[in-house]
Coordinates of C-alpha atoms (C1' of nucleotides) in Angstrom, one line a residue:
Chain A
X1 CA -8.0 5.8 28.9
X2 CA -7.9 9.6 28.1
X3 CA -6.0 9.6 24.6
X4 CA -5.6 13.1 23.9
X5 CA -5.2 13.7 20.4
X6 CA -1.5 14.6 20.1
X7 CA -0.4 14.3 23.3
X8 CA 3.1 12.5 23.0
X9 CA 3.8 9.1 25.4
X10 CA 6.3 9.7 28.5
X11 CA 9.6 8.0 28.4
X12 CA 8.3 7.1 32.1
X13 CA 5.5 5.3 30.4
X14 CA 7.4 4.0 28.1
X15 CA 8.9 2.2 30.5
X16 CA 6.5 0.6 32.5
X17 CA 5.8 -0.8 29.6
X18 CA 9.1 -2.5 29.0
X19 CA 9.0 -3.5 32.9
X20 CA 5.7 -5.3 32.2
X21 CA 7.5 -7.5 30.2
X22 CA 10.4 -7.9 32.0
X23 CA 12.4 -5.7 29.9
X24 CA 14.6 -3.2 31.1
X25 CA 14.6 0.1 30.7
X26 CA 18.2 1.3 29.8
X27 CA 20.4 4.2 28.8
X28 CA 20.9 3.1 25.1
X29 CA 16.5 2.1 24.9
X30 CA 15.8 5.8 26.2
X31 CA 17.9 7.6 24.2
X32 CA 16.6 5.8 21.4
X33 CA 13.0 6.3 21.9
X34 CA 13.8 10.2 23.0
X35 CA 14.4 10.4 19.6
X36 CA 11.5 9.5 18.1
X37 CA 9.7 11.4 20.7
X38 CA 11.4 14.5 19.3
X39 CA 10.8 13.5 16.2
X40 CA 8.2 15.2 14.1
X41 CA 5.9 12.2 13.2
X42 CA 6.5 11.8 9.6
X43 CA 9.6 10.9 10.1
X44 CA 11.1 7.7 9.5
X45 CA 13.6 6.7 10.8
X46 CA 16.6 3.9 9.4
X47 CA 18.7 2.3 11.9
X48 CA 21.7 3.8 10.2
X49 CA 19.5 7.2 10.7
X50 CA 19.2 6.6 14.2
X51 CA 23.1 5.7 14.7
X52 CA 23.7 9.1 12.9
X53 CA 21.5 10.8 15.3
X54 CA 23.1 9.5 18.2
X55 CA 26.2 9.7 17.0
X56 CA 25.7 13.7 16.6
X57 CA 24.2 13.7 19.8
X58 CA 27.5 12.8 20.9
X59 CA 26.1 9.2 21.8
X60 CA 28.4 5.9 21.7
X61 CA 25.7 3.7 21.0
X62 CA 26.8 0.8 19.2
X63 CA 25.2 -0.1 15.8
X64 CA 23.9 -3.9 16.4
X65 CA 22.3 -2.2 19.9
X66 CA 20.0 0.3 18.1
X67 CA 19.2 -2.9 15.7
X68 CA 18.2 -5.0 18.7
X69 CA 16.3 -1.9 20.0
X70 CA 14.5 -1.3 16.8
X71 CA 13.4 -4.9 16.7
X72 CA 12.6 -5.1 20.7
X73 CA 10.6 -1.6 20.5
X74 CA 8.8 -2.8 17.4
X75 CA 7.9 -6.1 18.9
X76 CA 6.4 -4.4 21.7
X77 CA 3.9 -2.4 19.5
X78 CA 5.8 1.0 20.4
X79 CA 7.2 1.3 17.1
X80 CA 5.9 0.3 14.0
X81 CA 8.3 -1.2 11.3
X82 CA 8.0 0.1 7.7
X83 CA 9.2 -0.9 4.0
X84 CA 9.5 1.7 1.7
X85 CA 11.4 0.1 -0.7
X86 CA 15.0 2.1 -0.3
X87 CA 17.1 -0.8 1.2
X88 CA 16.3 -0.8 4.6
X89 CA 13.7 -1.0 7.3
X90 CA 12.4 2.3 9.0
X91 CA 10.6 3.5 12.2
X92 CA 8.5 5.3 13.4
X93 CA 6.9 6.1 16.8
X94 CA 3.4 3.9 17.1
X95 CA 1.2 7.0 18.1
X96 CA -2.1 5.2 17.8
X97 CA -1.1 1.5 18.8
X98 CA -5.1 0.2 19.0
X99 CA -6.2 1.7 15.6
X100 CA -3.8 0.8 12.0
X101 CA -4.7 3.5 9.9
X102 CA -1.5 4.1 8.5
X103 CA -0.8 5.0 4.8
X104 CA 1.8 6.4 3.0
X105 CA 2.5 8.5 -0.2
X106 CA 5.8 8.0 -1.7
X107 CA 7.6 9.9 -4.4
X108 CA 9.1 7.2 -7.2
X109 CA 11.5 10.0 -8.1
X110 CA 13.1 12.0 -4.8
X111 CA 11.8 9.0 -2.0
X112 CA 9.8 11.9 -0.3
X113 CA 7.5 9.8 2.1
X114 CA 4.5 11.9 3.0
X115 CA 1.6 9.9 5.6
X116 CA -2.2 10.2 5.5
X117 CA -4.2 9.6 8.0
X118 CA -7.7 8.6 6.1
X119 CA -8.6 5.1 5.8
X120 CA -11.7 3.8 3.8
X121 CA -10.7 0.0 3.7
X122 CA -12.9 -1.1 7.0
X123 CA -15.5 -2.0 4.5
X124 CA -12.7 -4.0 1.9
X125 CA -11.2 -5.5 5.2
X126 CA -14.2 -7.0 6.3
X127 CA -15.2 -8.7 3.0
X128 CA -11.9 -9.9 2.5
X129 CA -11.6 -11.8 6.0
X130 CA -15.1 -13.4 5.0
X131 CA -14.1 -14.2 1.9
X132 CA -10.7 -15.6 3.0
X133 CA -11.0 -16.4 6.5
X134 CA -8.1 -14.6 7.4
X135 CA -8.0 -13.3 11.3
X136 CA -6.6 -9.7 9.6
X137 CA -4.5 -7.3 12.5
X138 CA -3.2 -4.9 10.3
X139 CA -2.9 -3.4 7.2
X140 CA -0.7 -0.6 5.1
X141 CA -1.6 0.8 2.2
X142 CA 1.3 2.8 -0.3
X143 CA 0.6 4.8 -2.8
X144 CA 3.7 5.3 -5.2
X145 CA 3.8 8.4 -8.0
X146 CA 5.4 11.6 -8.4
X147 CA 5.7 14.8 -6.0
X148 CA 4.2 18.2 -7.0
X149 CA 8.2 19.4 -6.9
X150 CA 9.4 16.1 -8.9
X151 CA 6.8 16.9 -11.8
X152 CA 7.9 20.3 -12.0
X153 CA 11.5 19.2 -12.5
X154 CA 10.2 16.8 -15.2
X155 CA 8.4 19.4 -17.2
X156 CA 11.7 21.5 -16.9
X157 CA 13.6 19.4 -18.3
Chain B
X1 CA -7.0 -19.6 -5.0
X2 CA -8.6 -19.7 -7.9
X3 CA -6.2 -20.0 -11.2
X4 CA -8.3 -18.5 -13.8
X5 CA -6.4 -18.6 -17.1
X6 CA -5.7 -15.2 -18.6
X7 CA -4.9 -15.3 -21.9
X8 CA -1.2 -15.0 -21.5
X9 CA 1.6 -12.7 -23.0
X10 CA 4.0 -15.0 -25.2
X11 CA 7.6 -14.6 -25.8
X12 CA 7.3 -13.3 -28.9
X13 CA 5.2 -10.5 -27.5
X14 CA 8.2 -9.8 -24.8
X15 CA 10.8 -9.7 -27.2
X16 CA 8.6 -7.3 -29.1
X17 CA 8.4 -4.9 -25.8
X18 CA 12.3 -5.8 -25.4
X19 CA 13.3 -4.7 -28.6
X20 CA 11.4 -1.6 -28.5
X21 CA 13.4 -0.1 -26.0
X22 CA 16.8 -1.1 -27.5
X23 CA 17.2 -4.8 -25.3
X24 CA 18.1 -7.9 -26.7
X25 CA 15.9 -10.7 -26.2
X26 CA 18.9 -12.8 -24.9
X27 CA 18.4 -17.1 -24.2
X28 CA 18.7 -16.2 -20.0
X29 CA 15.8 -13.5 -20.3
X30 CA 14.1 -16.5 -22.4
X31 CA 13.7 -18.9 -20.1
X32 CA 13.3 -16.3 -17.1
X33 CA 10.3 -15.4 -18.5
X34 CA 9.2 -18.8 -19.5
X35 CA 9.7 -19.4 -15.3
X36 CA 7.1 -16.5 -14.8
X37 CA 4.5 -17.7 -17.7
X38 CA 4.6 -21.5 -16.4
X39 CA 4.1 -20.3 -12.5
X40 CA 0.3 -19.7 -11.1
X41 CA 0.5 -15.8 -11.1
X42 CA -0.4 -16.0 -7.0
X43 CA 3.3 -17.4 -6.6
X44 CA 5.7 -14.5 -5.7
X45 CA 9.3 -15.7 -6.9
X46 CA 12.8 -14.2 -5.7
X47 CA 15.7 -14.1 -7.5
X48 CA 16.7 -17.2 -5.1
X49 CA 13.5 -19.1 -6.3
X50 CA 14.1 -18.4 -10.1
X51 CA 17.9 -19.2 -9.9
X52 CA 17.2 -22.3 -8.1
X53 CA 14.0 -23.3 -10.5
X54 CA 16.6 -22.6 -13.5
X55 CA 19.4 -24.8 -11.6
X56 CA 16.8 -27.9 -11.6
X57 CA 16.2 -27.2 -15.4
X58 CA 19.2 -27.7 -15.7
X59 CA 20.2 -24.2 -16.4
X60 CA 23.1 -22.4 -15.7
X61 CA 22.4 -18.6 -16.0
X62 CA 24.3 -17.1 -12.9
X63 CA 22.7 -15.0 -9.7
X64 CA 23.9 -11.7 -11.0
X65 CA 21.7 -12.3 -14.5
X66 CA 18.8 -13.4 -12.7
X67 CA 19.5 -10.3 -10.9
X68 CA 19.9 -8.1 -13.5
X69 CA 17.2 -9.3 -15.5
X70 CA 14.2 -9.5 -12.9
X71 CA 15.4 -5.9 -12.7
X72 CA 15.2 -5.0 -16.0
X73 CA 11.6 -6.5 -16.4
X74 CA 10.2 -4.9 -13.8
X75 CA 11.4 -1.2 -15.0
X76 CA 9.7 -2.8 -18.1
X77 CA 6.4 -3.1 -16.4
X78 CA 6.5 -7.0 -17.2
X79 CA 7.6 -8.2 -13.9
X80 CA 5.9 -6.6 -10.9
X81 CA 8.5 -6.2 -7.7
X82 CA 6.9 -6.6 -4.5
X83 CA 8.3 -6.5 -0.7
X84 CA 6.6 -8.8 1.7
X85 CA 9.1 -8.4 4.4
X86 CA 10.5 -11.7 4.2
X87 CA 13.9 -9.8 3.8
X88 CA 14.2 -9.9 -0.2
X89 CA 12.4 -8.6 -3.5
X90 CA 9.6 -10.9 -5.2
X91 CA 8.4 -10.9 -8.8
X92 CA 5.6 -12.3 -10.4
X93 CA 4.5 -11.4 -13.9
X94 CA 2.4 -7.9 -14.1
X95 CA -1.0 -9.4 -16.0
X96 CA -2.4 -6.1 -16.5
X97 CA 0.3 -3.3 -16.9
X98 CA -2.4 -0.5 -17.3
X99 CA -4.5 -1.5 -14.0
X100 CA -2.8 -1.0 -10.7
X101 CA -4.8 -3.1 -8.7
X102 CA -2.4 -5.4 -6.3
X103 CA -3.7 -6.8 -3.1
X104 CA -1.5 -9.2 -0.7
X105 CA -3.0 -11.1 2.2
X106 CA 0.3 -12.0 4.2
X107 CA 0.0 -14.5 7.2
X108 CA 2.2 -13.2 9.9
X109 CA 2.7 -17.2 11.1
X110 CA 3.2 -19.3 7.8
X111 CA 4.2 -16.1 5.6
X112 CA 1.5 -17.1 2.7
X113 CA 0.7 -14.9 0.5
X114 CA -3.0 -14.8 -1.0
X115 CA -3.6 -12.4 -4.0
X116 CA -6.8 -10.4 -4.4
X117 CA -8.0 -8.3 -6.9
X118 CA -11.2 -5.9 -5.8
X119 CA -10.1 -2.7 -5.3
X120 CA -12.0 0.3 -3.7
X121 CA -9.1 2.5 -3.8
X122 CA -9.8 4.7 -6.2
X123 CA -11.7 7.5 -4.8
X124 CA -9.0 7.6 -1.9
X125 CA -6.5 7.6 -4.6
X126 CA -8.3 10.5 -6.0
X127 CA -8.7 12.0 -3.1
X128 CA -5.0 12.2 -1.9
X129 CA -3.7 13.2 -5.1
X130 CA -5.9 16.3 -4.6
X131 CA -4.7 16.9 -1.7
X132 CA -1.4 16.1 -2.1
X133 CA -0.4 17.3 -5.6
X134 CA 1.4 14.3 -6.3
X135 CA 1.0 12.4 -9.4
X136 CA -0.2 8.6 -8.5
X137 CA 1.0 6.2 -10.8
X138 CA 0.3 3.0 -8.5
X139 CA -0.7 1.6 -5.0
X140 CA -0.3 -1.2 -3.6
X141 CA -2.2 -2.7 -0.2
X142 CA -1.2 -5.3 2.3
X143 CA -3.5 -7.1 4.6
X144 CA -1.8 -8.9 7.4
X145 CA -3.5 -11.7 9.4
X146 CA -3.5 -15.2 10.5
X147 CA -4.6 -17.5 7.8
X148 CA -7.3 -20.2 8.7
X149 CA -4.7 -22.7 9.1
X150 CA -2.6 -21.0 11.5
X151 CA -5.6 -19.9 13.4
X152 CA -6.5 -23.8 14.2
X153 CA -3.0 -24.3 15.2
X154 CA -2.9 -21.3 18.0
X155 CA -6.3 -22.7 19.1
X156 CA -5.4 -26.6 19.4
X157 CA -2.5 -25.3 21.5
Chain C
dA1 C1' 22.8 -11.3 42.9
dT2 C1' 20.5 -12.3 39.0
dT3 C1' 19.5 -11.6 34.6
dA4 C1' 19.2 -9.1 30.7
dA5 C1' 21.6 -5.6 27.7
dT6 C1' 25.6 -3.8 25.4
dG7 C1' 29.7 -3.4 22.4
dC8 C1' 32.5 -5.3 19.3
dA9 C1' 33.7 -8.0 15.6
dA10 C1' 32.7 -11.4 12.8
dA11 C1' 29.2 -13.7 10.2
dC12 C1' 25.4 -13.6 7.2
dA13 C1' 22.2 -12.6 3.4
dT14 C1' 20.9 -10.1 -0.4
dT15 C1' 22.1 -7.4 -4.0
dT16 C1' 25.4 -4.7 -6.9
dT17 C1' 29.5 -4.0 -9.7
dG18 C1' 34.0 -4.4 -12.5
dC19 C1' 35.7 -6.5 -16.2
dA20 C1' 36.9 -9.9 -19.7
dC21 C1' 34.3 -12.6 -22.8
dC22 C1' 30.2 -13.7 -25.6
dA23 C1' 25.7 -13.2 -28.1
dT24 C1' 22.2 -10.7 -30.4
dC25 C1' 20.6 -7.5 -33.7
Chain D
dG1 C1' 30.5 -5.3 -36.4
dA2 C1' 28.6 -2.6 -32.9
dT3 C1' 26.4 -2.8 -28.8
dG4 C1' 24.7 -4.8 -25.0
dG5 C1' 24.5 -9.0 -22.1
dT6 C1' 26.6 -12.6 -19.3
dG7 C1' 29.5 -14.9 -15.9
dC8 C1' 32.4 -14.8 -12.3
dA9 C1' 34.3 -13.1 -8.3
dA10 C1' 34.7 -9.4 -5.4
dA11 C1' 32.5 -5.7 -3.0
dA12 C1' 28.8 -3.3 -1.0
dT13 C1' 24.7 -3.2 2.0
dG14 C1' 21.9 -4.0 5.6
dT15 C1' 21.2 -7.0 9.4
dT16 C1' 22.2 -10.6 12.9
dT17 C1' 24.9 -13.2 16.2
dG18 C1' 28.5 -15.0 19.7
dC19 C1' 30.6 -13.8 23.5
dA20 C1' 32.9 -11.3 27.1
dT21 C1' 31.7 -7.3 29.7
dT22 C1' 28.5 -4.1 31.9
dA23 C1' 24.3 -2.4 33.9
dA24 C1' 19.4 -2.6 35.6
dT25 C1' 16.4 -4.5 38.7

DNA sequence: ATTAATGCAAACATTTTGCACCATC
DNA sequence: GATGGTGCAAAATGTTTGCATTAAT
């Protein structure tokens, strides 16, 4: 496979992936995924985000359909599912589905999510599924504090 | 797991940190805490689990306490809040306020959750916050797998 | 034509809140 | 006695589900 660095998925790939597994690729599924193709990547996105989107985008799509296609398009590796901790679940686009490097820095006081890419827990993984015997597929890795512009408010005030 | 005995915090102790910030040490927050100091510290309680462990006690302390007080605790720094996905907020007692070391191992079959303590995150941690500006006051890392148990099931069928 | 997907509303689960009463300091 | 804290029920949130209708293959 030639994996470009950046070079974004096609909604025409997307769906042969859907029709491999005898999903179908419908009007509601691709303007769902269009948006997190036209997303900048560290976005996440809430199903109530996604509603709003389409909803802007002068879209009718039903609230309990972008659910189901949250959880379908997650299920199918072509969007991961995160937990920050606000409430609710959040997406984002799955650029790199055969590698999980996937952290995130959050801000405790204005929920600003930012994403790094680094990972340094290969080694930590390893010795953990010895020690353990845990098959491990994944992990995430948050790191919770303040933002530059949150600490500057702080010493403001 | 091993259960190695820490020496533990008391009550007296809690009501100490309580009363410090202007709380009452009240009989509910009593014997919610007692529930965290009698548990192994690898068990991850919700607000379910605790109301239901005071119910067989015998206890009669309503949801919205429990609630309120797991919340309390944890913006205390005695009670530790974690996600695991299983769609609501765990606690378990925070042994060591001043360390932020906090490993899951989460099987994606059984949903167990197995606790570890190394830690290698530091350097990252120092890393990003170079990087990033932002002032780290915690991480936390997830491992997700298939424990040993659920791997012998998938292979017998 | 078959089968899955959608939309809607209703159900559900978890958590939060308003308010009168009660307990702790 | 003042100030929080509690209990209850009601509400708010986020998410799921049943079912008739619609659309993709």
């Amino acid at each position: 496979m030639n994996n470009k660095k950046n070079e974004k998925i096609t909604i025409e790939e997307l769906k042969k992936i859907l029709q491999e597994r005898d999903y179908k690729m419908t009007e509601q599924r691709r303007e769902i995924l269009q948006i997190f193709l036209d997303q900048p990547s560290e976005h996440h996105l809430s199903a109530e985000d996604v509603h709003m989107i389409l909803r802007t985008n002068k879209s009718e799509i039903g609230l309990a359909t972008v659910y189901r296609s949250l959880e379908l398009l997650a299920s199918l590796d072509i969007l991961l599912k995160i937990e920050f901790g606000d409430g609710c679940s959040r997406y984002e686009l799955n650029l790199k589905p055969n590698v999980h490097r996937h952290h995130h820095l959050i801000c405790l006081k204005c929920r600003k999510v930012i994403e790094f890419d680094e990972d340094k827990l290969d080694e930590l993984e390893d010795e953990i599924a010895k020690k353990s015997g845990f098959a491990i597929t994944n992990h995430e890795v948050k790191f919770f504090g303040f933002c530059r512009e949150c600490q500057e408010k702080y010493e403001d005030s």
